[in-house]
Short mmCIF file of C-alpha atoms in Angstrom, two decimals:
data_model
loop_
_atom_site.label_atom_id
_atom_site.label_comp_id
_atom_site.label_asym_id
_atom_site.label_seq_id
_atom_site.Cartn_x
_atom_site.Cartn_y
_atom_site.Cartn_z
CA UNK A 1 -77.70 90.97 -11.33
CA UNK A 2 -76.96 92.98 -8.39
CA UNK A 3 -78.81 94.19 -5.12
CA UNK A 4 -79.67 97.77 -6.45
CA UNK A 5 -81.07 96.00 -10.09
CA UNK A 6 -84.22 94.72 -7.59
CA UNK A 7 -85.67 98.34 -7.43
CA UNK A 8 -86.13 101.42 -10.20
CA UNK A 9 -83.15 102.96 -10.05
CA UNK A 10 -81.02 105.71 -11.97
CA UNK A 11 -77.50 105.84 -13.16
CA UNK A 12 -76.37 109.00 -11.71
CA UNK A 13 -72.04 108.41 -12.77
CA UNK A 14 -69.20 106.74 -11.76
CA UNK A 15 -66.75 107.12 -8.56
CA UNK A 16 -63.56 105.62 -10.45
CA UNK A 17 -64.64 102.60 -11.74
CA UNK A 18 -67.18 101.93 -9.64
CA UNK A 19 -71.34 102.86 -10.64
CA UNK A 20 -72.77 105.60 -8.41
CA UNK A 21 -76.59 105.31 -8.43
CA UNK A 22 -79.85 106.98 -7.31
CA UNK A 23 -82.63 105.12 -6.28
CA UNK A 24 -86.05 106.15 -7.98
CA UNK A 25 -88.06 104.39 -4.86
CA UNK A 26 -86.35 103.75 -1.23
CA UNK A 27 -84.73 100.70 -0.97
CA UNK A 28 -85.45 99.53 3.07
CA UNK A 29 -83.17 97.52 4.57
CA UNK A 30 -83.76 96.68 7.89
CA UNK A 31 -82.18 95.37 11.34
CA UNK A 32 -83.24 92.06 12.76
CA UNK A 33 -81.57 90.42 15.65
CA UNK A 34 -78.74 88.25 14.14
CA UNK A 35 -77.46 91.91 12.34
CA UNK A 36 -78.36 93.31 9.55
CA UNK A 37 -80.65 92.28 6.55
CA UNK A 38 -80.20 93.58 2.83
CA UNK A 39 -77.19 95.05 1.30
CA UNK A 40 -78.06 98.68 2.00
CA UNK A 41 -81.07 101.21 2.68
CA UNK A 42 -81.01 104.32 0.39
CA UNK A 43 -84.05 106.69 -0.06
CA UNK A 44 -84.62 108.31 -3.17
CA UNK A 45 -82.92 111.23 -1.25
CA UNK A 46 -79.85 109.83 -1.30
CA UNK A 47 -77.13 108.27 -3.71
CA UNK A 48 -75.21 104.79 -3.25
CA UNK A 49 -71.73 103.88 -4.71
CA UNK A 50 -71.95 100.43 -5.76
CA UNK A 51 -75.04 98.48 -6.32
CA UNK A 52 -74.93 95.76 -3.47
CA UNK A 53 -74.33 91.75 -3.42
CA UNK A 54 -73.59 90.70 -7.28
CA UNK A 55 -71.43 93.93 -8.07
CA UNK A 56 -69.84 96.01 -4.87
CA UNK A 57 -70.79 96.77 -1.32
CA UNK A 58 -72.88 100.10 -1.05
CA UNK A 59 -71.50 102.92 -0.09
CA UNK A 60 -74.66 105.21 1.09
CA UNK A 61 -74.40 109.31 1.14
CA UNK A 62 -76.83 109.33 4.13
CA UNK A 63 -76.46 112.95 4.89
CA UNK A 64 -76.70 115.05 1.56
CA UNK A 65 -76.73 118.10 3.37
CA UNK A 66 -73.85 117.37 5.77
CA UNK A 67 -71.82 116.55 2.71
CA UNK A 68 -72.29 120.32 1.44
CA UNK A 69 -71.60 121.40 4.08
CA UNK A 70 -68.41 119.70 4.74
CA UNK A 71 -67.92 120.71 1.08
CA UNK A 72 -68.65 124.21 2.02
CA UNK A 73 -66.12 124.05 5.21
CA UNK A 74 -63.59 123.25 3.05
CA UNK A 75 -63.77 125.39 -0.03
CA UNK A 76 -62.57 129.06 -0.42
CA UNK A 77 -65.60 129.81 -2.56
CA UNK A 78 -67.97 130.67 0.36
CA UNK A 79 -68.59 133.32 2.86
CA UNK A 80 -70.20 131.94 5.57
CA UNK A 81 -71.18 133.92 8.61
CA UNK A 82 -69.68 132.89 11.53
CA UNK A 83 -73.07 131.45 12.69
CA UNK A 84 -73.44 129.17 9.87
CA UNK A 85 -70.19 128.31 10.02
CA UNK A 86 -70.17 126.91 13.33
CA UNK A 87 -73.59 125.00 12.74
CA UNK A 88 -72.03 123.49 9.99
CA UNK A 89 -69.45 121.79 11.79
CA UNK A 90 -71.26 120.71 14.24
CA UNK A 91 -73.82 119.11 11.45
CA UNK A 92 -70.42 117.88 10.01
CA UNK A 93 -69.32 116.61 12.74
CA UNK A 94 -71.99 114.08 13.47
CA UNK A 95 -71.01 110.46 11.46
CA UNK A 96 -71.36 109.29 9.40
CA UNK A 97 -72.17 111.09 6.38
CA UNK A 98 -72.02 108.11 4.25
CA UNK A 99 -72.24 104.85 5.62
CA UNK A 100 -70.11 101.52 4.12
CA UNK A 101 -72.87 98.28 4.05
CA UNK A 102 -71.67 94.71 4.00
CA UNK A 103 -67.78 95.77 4.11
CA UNK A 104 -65.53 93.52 5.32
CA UNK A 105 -61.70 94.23 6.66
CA UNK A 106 -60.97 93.43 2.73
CA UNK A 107 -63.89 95.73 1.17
CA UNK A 108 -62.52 98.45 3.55
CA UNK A 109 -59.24 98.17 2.22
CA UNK A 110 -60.21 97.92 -1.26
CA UNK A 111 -62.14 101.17 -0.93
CA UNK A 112 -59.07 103.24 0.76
CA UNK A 113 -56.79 101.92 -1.97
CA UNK A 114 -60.02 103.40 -4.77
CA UNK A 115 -59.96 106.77 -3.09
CA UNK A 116 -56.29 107.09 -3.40
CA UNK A 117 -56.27 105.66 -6.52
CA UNK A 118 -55.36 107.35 -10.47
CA UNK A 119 -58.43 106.41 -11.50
CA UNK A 120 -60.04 109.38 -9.57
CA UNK A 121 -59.20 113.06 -11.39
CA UNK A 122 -59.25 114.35 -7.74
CA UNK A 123 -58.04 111.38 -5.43
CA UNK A 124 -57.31 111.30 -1.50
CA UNK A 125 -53.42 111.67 -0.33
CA UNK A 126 -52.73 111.34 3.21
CA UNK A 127 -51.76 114.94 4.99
CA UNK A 128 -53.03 116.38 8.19
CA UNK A 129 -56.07 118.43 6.53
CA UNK A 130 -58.62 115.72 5.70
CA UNK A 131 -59.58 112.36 6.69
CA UNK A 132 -60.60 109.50 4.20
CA UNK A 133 -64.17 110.26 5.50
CA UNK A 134 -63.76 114.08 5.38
CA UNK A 135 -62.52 113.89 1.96
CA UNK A 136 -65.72 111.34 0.37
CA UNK A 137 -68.13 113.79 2.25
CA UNK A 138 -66.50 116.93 0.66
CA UNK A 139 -66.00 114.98 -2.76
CA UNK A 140 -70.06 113.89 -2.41
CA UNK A 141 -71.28 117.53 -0.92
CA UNK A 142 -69.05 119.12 -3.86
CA UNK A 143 -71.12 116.96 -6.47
CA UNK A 144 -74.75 117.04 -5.05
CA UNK A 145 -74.14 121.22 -5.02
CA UNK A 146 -73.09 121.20 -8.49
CA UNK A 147 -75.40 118.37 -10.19
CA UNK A 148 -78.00 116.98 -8.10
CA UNK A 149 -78.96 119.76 -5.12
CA UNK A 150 -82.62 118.41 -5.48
CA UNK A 151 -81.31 115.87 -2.94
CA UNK A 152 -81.16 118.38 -0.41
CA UNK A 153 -82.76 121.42 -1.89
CA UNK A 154 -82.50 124.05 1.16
CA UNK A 155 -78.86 123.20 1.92
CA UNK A 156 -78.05 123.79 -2.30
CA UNK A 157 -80.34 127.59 -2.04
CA UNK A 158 -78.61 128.38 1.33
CA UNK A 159 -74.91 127.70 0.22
CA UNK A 160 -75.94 129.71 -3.09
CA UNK A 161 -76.73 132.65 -1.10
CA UNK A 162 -73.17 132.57 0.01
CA UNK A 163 -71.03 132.27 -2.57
CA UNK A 164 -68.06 134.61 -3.51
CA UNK A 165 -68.16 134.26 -7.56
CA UNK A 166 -68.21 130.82 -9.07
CA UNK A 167 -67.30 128.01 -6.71
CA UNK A 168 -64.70 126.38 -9.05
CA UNK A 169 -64.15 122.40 -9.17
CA UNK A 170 -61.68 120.91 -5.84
CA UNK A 171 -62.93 116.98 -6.25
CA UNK A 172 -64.60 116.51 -9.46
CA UNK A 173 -64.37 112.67 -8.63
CA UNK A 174 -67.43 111.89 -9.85
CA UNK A 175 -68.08 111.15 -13.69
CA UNK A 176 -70.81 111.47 -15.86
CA UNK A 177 -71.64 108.65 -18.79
CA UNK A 178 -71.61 109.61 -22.24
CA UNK A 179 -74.34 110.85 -23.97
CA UNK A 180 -75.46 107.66 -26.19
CA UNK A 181 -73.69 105.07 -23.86
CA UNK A 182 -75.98 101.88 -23.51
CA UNK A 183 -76.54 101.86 -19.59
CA UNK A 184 -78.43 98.69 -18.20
CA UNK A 185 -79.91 100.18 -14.67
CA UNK A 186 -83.60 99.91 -15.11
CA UNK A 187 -84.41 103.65 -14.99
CA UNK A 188 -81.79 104.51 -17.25
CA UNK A 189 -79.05 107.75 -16.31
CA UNK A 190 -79.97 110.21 -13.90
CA UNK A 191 -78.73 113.05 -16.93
CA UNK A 192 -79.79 114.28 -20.15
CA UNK A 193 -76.79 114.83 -22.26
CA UNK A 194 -76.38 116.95 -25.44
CA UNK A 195 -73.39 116.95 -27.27
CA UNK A 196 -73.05 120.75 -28.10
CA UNK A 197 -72.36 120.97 -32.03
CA UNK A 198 -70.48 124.54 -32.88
#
């Protein structure tokens, strides 16, 4: 049993091989003097990778709406007015967007080697454009626009009001479960899934 399996929670996918999940009440965490106490805080506004002590160290998208808007920096498929454009960095540029609880020097390094891994469709290579922590916010913003923008719902109607055409797929690093796939989190998937019959 891991961390996240002590609260309702959803299965929202998987980041590689590791289970991304939504929490269906907030999980608090908290400070006390000697550091911190719990695995991770995550509100049911936000989405973890990895489920905590007893399966992987949480990785927390904190910022839903920063992550679009990284996402939105970074894509072609926008026209954003200068304005917004400039607000959105500077939202960007505030860290962190997601937050890494309980790693270690090892956990850290496990995590870059996962983001430049083959077992992402869309994974991280080192060049002067992005950051490892640029990248994960894009990758997250890019899913919560496409497949969960009820975690920041006036970001996800703001962005749609500026796109070109169709804001085609850059990260895609985030996988759905099957439809019919046994999953054990207590509050099931986050998705309904229909196989389409033709």
């Amino acid at each position: 049993m891991s961390y996240i399996d002590s609260y309702p929670h959803e299965l929202v996918g998987y980041f590689g091989p590791v289970p991304v999940y939504r929490p269906l009440e907030d999980i608090p965490g908290f400070v006390t003097e000697t550091g911190w106490d719990g695995d991770f805080a995550c509100r049911t506004d936000q989405i973890v990778i990895g489920g905590g002590s007893g399966e992987r160290p949480g990785t927390v998208l904190e910022r839903p709406a920063a992550a679009m808007a990284c996402f939105a920096l970074e894509h072609d498929g926008f026209d954003l007015p200068d304005s917004l454009r400039a607000a959105y960095q500077a939202e960007a540029g505030k860290a962190p967007i997601a937050r890494h609880y309980g790693f270690d020097a090892e956990e850290h390094a496990a995590f870059a080697a996962l983001i430049r891994s083959d077992g992402l469709l869309n994974p991280f290579y080192d060049g002067p454009d992005l950051t490892p922590e640029t990248w994960l916010a894009c990758s997250l913003g890019e899913f919560v626009y496409a497949a969960m923008p009820d975690l920041a719902p006036d970001r996800a109607a703001e962005l749609a009001r500026f796109e070109r055409d169709r804001v085609h797929t850059r990260y895609n690093n985030i996988l759905l479960p099957p439809p019919g796939l046994p999953v054990y989190a207590n509050g099931g998937t986050a998705f309904e899934a229909v196989r389409r019959r033709r």
